[in-house]
PDB file of C-alpha atoms in Angstrom:
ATOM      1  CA  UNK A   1      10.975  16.403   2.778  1.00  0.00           C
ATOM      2  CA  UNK A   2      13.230  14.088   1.324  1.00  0.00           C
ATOM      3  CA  UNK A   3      11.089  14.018  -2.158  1.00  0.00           C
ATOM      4  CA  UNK A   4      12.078  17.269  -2.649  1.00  0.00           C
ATOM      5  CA  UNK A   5      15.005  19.227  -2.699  1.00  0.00           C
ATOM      6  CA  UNK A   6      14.763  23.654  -3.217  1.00  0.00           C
ATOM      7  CA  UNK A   7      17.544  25.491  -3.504  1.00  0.00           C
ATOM      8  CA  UNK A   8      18.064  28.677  -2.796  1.00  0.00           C
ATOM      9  CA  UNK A   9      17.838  27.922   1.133  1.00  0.00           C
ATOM     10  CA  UNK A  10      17.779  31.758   1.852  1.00  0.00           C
ATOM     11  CA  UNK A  11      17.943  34.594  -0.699  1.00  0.00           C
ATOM     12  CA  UNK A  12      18.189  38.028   0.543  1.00  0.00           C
ATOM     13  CA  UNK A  13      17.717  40.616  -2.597  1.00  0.00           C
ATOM     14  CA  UNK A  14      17.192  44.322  -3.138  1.00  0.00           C
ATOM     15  CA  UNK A  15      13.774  45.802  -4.089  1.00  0.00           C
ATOM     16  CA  UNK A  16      13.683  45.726  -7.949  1.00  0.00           C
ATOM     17  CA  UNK A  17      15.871  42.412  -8.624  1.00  0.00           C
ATOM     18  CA  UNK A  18      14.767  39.288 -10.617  1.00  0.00           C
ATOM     19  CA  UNK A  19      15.216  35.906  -8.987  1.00  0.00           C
ATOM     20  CA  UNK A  20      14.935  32.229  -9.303  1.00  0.00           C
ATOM     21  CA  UNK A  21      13.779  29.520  -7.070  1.00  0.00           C
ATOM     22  CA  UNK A  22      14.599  26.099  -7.672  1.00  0.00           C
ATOM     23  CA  UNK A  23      12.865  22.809  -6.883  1.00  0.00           C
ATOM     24  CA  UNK A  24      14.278  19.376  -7.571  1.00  0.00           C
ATOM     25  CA  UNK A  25      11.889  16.604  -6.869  1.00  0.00           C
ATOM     26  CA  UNK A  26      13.120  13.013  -6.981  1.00  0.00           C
ATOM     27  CA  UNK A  27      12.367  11.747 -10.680  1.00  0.00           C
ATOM     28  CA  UNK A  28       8.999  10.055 -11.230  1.00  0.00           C
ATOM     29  CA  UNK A  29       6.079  12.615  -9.887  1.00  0.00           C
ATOM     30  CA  UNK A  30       4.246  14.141 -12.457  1.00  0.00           C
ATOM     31  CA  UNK A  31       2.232  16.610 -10.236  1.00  0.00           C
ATOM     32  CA  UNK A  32       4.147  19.379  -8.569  1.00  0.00           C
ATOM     33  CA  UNK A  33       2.943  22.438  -6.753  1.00  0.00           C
ATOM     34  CA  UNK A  34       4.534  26.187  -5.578  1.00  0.00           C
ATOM     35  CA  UNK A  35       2.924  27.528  -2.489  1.00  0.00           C
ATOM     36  CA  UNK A  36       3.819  30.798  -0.672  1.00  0.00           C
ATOM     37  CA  UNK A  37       3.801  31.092   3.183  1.00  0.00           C
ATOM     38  CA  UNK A  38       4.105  34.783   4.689  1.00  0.00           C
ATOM     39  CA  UNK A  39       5.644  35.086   7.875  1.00  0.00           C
ATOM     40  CA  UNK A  40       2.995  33.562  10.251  1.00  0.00           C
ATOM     41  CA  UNK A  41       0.612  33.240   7.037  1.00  0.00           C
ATOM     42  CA  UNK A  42      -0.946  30.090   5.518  1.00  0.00           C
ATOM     43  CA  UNK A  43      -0.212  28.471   2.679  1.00  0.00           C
ATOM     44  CA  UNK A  44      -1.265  30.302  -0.173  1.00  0.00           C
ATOM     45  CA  UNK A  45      -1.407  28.246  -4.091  1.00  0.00           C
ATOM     46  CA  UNK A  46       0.694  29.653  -6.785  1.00  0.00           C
ATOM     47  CA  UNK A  47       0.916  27.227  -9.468  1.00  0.00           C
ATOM     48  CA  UNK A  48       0.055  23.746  -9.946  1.00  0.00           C
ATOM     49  CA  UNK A  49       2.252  21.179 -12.640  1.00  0.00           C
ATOM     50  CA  UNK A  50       0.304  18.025 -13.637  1.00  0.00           C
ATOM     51  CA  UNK A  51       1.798  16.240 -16.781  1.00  0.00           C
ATOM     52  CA  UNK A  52       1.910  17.477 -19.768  1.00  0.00           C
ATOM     53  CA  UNK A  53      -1.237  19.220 -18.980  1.00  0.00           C
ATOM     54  CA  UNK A  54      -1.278  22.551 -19.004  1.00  0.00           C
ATOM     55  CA  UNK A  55      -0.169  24.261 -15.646  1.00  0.00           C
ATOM     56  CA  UNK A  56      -3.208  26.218 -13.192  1.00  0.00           C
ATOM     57  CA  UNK A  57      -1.462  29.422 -12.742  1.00  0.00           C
ATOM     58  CA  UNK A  58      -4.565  30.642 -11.004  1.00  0.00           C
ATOM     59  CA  UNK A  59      -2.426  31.586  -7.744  1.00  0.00           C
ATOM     60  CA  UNK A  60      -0.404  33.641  -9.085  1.00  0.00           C
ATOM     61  CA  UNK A  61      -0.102  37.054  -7.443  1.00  0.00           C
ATOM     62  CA  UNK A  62       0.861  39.041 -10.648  1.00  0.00           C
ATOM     63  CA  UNK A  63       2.684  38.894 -13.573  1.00  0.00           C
ATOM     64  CA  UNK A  64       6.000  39.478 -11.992  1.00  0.00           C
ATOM     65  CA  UNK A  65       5.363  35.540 -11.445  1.00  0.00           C
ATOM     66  CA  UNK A  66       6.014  33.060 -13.670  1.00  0.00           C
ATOM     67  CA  UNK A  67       7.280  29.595 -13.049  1.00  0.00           C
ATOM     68  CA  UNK A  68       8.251  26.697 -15.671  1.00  0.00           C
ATOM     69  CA  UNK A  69       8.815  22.733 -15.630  1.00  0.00           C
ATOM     70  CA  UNK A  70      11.263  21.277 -17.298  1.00  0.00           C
ATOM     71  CA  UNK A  71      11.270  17.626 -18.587  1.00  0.00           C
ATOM     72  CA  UNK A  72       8.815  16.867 -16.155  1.00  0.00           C
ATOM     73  CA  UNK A  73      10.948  16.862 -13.185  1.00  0.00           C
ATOM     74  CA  UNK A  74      12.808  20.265 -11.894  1.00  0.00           C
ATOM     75  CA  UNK A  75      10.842  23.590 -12.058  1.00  0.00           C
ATOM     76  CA  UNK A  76      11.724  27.264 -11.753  1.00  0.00           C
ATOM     77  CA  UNK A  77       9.874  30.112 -10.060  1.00  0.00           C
ATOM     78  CA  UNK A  78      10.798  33.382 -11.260  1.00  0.00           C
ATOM     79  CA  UNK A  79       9.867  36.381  -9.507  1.00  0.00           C
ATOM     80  CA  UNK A  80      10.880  39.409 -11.893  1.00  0.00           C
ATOM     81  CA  UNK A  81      11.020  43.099 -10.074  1.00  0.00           C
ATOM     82  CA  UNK A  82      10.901  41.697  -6.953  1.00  0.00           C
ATOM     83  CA  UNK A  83       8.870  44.007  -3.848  1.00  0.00           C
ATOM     84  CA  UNK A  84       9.278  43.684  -0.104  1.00  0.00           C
ATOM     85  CA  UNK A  85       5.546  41.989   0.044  1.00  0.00           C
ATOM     86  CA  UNK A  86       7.049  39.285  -1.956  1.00  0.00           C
ATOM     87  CA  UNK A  87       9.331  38.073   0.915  1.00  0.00           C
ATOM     88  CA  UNK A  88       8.343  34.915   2.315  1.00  0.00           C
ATOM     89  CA  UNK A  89       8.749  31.371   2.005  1.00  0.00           C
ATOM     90  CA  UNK A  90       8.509  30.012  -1.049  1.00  0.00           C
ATOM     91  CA  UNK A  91       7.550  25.877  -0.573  1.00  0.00           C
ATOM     92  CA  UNK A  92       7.651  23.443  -3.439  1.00  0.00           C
ATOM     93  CA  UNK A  93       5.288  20.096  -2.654  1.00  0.00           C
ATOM     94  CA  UNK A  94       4.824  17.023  -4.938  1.00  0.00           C
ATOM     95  CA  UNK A  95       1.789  14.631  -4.710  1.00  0.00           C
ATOM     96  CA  UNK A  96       2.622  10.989  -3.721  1.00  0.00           C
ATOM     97  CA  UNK A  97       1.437   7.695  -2.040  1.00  0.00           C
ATOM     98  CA  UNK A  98       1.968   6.957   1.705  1.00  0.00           C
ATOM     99  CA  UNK A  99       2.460   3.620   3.006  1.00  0.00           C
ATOM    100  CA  UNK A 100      -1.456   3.601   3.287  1.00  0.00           C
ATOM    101  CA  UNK A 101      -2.252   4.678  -0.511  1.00  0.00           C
ATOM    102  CA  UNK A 102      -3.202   8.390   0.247  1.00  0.00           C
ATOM    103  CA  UNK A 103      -2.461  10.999  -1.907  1.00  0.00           C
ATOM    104  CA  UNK A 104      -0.493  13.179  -0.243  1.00  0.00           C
ATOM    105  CA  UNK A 105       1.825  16.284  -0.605  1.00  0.00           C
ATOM    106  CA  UNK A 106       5.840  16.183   0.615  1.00  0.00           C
ATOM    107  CA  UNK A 107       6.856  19.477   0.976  1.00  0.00           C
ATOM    108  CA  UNK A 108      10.434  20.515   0.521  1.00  0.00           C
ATOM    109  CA  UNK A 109      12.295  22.765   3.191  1.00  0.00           C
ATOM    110  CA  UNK A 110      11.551  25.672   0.996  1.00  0.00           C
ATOM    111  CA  UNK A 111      12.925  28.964  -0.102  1.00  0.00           C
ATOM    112  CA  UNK A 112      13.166  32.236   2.685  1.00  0.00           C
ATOM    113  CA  UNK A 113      12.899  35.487   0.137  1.00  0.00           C
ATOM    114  CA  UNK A 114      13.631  38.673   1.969  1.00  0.00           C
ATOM    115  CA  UNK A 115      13.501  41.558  -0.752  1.00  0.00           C
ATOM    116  CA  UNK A 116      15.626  44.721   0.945  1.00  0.00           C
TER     117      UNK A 116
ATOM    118  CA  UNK B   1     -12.096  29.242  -1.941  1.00  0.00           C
ATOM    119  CA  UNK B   2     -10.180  29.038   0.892  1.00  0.00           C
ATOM    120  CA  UNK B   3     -11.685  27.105   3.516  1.00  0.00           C
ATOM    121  CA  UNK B   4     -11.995  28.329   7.160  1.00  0.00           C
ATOM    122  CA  UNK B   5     -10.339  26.779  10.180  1.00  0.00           C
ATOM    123  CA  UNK B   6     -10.953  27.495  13.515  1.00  0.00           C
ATOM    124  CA  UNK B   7      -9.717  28.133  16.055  1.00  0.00           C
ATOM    125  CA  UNK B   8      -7.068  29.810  14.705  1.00  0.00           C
ATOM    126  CA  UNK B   9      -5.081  29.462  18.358  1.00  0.00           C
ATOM    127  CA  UNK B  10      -5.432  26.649  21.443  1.00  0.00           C
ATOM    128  CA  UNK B  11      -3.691  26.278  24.285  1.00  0.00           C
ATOM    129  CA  UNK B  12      -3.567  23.297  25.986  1.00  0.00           C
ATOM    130  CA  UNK B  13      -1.950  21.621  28.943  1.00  0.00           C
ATOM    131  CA  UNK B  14      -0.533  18.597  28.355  1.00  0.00           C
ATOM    132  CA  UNK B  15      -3.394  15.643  28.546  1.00  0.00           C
ATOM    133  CA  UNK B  16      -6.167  18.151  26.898  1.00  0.00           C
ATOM    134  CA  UNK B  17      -8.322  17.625  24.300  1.00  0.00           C
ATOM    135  CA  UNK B  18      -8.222  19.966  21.182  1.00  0.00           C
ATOM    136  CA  UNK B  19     -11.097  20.029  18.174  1.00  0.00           C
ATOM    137  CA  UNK B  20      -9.968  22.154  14.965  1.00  0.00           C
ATOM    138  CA  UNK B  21     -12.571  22.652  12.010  1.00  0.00           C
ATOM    139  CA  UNK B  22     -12.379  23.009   8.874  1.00  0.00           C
ATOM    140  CA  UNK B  23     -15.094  24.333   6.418  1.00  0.00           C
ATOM    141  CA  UNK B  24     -15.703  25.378   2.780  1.00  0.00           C
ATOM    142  CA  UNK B  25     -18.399  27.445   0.574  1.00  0.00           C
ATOM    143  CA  UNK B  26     -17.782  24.679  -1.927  1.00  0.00           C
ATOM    144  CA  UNK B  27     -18.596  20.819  -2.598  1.00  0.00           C
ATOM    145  CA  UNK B  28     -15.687  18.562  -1.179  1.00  0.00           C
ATOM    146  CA  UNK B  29     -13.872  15.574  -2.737  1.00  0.00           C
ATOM    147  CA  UNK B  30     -11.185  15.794  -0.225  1.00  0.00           C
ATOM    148  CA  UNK B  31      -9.754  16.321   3.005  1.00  0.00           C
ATOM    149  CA  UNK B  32      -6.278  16.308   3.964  1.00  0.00           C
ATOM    150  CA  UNK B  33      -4.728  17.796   7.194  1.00  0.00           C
ATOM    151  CA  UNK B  34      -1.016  18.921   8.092  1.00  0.00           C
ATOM    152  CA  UNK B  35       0.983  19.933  11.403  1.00  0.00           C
ATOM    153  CA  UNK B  36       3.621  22.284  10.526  1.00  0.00           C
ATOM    154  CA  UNK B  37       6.305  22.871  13.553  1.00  0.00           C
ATOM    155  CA  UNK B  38       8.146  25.884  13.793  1.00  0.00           C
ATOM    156  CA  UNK B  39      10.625  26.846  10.859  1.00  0.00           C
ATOM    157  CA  UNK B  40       9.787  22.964   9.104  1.00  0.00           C
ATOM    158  CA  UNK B  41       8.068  22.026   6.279  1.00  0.00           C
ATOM    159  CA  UNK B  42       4.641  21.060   6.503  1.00  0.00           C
ATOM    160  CA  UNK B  43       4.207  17.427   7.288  1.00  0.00           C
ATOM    161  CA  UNK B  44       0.797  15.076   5.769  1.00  0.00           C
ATOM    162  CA  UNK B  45      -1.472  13.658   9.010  1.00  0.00           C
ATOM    163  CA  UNK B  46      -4.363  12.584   7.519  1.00  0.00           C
ATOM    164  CA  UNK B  47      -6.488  12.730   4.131  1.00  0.00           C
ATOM    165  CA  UNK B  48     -10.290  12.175   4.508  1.00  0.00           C
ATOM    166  CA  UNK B  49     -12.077  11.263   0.972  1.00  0.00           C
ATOM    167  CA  UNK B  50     -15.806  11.392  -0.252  1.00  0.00           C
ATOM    168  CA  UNK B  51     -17.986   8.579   0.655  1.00  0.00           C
ATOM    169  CA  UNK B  52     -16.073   8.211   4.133  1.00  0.00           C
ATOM    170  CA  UNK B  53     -12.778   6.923   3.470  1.00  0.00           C
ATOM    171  CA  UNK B  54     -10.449   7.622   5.986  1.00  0.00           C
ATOM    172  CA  UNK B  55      -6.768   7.088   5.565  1.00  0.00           C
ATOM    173  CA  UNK B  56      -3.665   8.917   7.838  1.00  0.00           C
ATOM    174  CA  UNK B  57      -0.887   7.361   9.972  1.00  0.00           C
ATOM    175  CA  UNK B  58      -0.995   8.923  13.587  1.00  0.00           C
ATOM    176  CA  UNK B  59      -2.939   8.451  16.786  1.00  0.00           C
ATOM    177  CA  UNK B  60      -5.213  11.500  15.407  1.00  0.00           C
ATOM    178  CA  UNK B  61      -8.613  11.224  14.466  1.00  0.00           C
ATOM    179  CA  UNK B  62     -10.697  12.813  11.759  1.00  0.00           C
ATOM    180  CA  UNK B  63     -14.554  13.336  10.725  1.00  0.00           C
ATOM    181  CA  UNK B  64     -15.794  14.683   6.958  1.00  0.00           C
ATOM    182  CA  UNK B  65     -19.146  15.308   6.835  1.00  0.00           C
ATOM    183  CA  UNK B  66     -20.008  16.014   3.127  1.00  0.00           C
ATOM    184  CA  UNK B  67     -22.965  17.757   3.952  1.00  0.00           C
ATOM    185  CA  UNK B  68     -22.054  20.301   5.876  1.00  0.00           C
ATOM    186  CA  UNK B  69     -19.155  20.398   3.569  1.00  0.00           C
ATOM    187  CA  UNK B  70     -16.562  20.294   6.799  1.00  0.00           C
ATOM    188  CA  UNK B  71     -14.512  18.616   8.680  1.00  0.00           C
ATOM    189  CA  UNK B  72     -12.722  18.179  12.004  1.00  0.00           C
ATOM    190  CA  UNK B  73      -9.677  17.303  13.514  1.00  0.00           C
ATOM    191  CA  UNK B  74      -9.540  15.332  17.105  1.00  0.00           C
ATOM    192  CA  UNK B  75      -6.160  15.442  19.172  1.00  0.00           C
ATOM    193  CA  UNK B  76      -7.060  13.785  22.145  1.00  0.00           C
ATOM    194  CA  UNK B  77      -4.859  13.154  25.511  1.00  0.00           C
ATOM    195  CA  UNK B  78      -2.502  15.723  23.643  1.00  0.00           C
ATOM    196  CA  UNK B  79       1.573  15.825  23.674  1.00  0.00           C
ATOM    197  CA  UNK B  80       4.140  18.730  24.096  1.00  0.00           C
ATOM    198  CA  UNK B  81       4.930  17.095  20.740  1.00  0.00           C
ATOM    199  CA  UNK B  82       1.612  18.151  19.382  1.00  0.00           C
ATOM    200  CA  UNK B  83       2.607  22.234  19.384  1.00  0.00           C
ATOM    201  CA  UNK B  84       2.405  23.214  15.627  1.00  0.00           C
ATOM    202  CA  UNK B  85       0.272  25.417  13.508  1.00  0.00           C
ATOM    203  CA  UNK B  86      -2.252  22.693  11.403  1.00  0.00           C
ATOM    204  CA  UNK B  87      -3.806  23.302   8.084  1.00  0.00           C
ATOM    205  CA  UNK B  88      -6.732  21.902   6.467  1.00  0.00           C
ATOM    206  CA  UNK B  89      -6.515  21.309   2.666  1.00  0.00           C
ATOM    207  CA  UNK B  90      -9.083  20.650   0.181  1.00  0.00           C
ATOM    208  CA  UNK B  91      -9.610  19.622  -2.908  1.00  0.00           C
ATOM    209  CA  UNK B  92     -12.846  20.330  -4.628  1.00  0.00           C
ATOM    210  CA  UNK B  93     -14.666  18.175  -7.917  1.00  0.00           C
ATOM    211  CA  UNK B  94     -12.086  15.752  -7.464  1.00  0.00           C
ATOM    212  CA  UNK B  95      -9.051  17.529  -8.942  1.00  0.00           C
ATOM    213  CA  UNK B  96      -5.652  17.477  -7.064  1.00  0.00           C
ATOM    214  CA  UNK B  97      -5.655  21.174  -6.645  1.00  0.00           C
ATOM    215  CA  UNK B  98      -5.156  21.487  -2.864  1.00  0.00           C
ATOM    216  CA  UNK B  99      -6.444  25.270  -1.307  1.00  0.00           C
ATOM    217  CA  UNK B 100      -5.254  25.293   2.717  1.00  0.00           C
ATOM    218  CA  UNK B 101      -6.825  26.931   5.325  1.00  0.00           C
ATOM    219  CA  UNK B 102      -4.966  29.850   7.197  1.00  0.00           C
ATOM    220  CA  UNK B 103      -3.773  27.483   9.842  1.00  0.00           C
ATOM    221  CA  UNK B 104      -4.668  26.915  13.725  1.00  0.00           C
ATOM    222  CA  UNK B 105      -1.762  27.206  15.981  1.00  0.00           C
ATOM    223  CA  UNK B 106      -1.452  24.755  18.671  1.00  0.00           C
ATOM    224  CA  UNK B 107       0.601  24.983  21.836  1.00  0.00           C
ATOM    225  CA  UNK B 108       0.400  22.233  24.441  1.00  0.00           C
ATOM    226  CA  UNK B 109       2.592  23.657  27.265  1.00  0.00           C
ATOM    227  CA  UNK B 110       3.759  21.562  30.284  1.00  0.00           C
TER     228      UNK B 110
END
């Protein structure tokens, strides 16, 4: 969506390796989520940013997983030791308004993982 | 927590009807549905809300019934355009915490 911009677009990495997923909403939307999508697989919660509220990490698959928000806005999801079931896409959303007042989540392209 | 959708496949011809359901073990405050199309980001159709207010911004209708605690989504006189995996999400006791279903995948062929 055009709320929300993740970068890595792709990021292949070998079995072990620590990386970093990047999302970059536009400025102004306190509530952010990470979900995961498996090839052919739902949408699975991660993690859940509202405020300055503490963040639900209640998706989180293990402890390999963390992620962080910084100054509100931009957040980080590290995988550390990364395993081949922890390639999929990785989808950042944040909660806003359509033109009819719904709360509703933009997605952003999202983040392929393929761990080698 | 995750809610249930089904079916999770349809194929249609072109000018078909299609009903996908959604349903959860727990109380509902929310609603909202998504079409997802091949290699794209999920896109919002439609958020149905406690108490009966409906809101979305397509030719696609949708019923909650609290009760039952699901919900259903109506594509009627469906489009090629329609082909697309769709996910319920819910929210439960009001929270913006959104859970989605494992997806239906629709394909309206020619």
């Amino acid at each position: 969506g055009a709320g929300v911009s993740q970068s890595p677009s792709n990021k292949v990495t070998e079995k072990g390796k620590d990386v970093e997923l990047r999302c970059d909403p536009i400025s102004g939307h306190t509530a952010l989520y990470w979900y995961r999508q498996s090839l052919g697989q739902g949408l699975e919660f991660l993690i859940y940013f509202q405020g300055n509220s503490a963040p639900d990490k209640s998706g989180l698959p293990s402890d390999r997983f963390s992620a962080e928000r910084t100054g509100g806005s931009v957040s980080t999801l590290t995988i550390q030791r990364t395993q081949q079931e922890d390639s999929a896409v990785y989808l950042c959303a944040i909660r806003d308004r359509d033109y009819s007042g719904a709360n509703v989540l933009t997605f952003g392209a999202g983040s392929r993982l393929t761990v080698l | 927590q995750q809610p249930v959708q089904s079916p999770q496949a349809v194929i249609l011809r072109e000018g078909e009807d299609a009903v996908i359901n959604c349903s959860s073990s727990k109380a509902l405050y929310s609603v909202h549905w998504y079409r997802q199309k091949h290699g794209e980001a999920p896109v919002f159709l439609m958020i149905l809300l406690k108490g009966g207010e409906q809101k979305g911004h397509e030719k696609i209708s949708a019923s909650f019934n609290e009760k039952k605690q699901q919900s259903s989504l109506y594509l009627t006189a469906s489009q090629l355009s329609y082909s697309g995996t769709y996910f319920c999400g819910t929210s439960v006791g009001g929270g913006f915490k959104t859970i989605f279903g494992a997806g239906t995948r629709l394909f309206v062929k020619a």
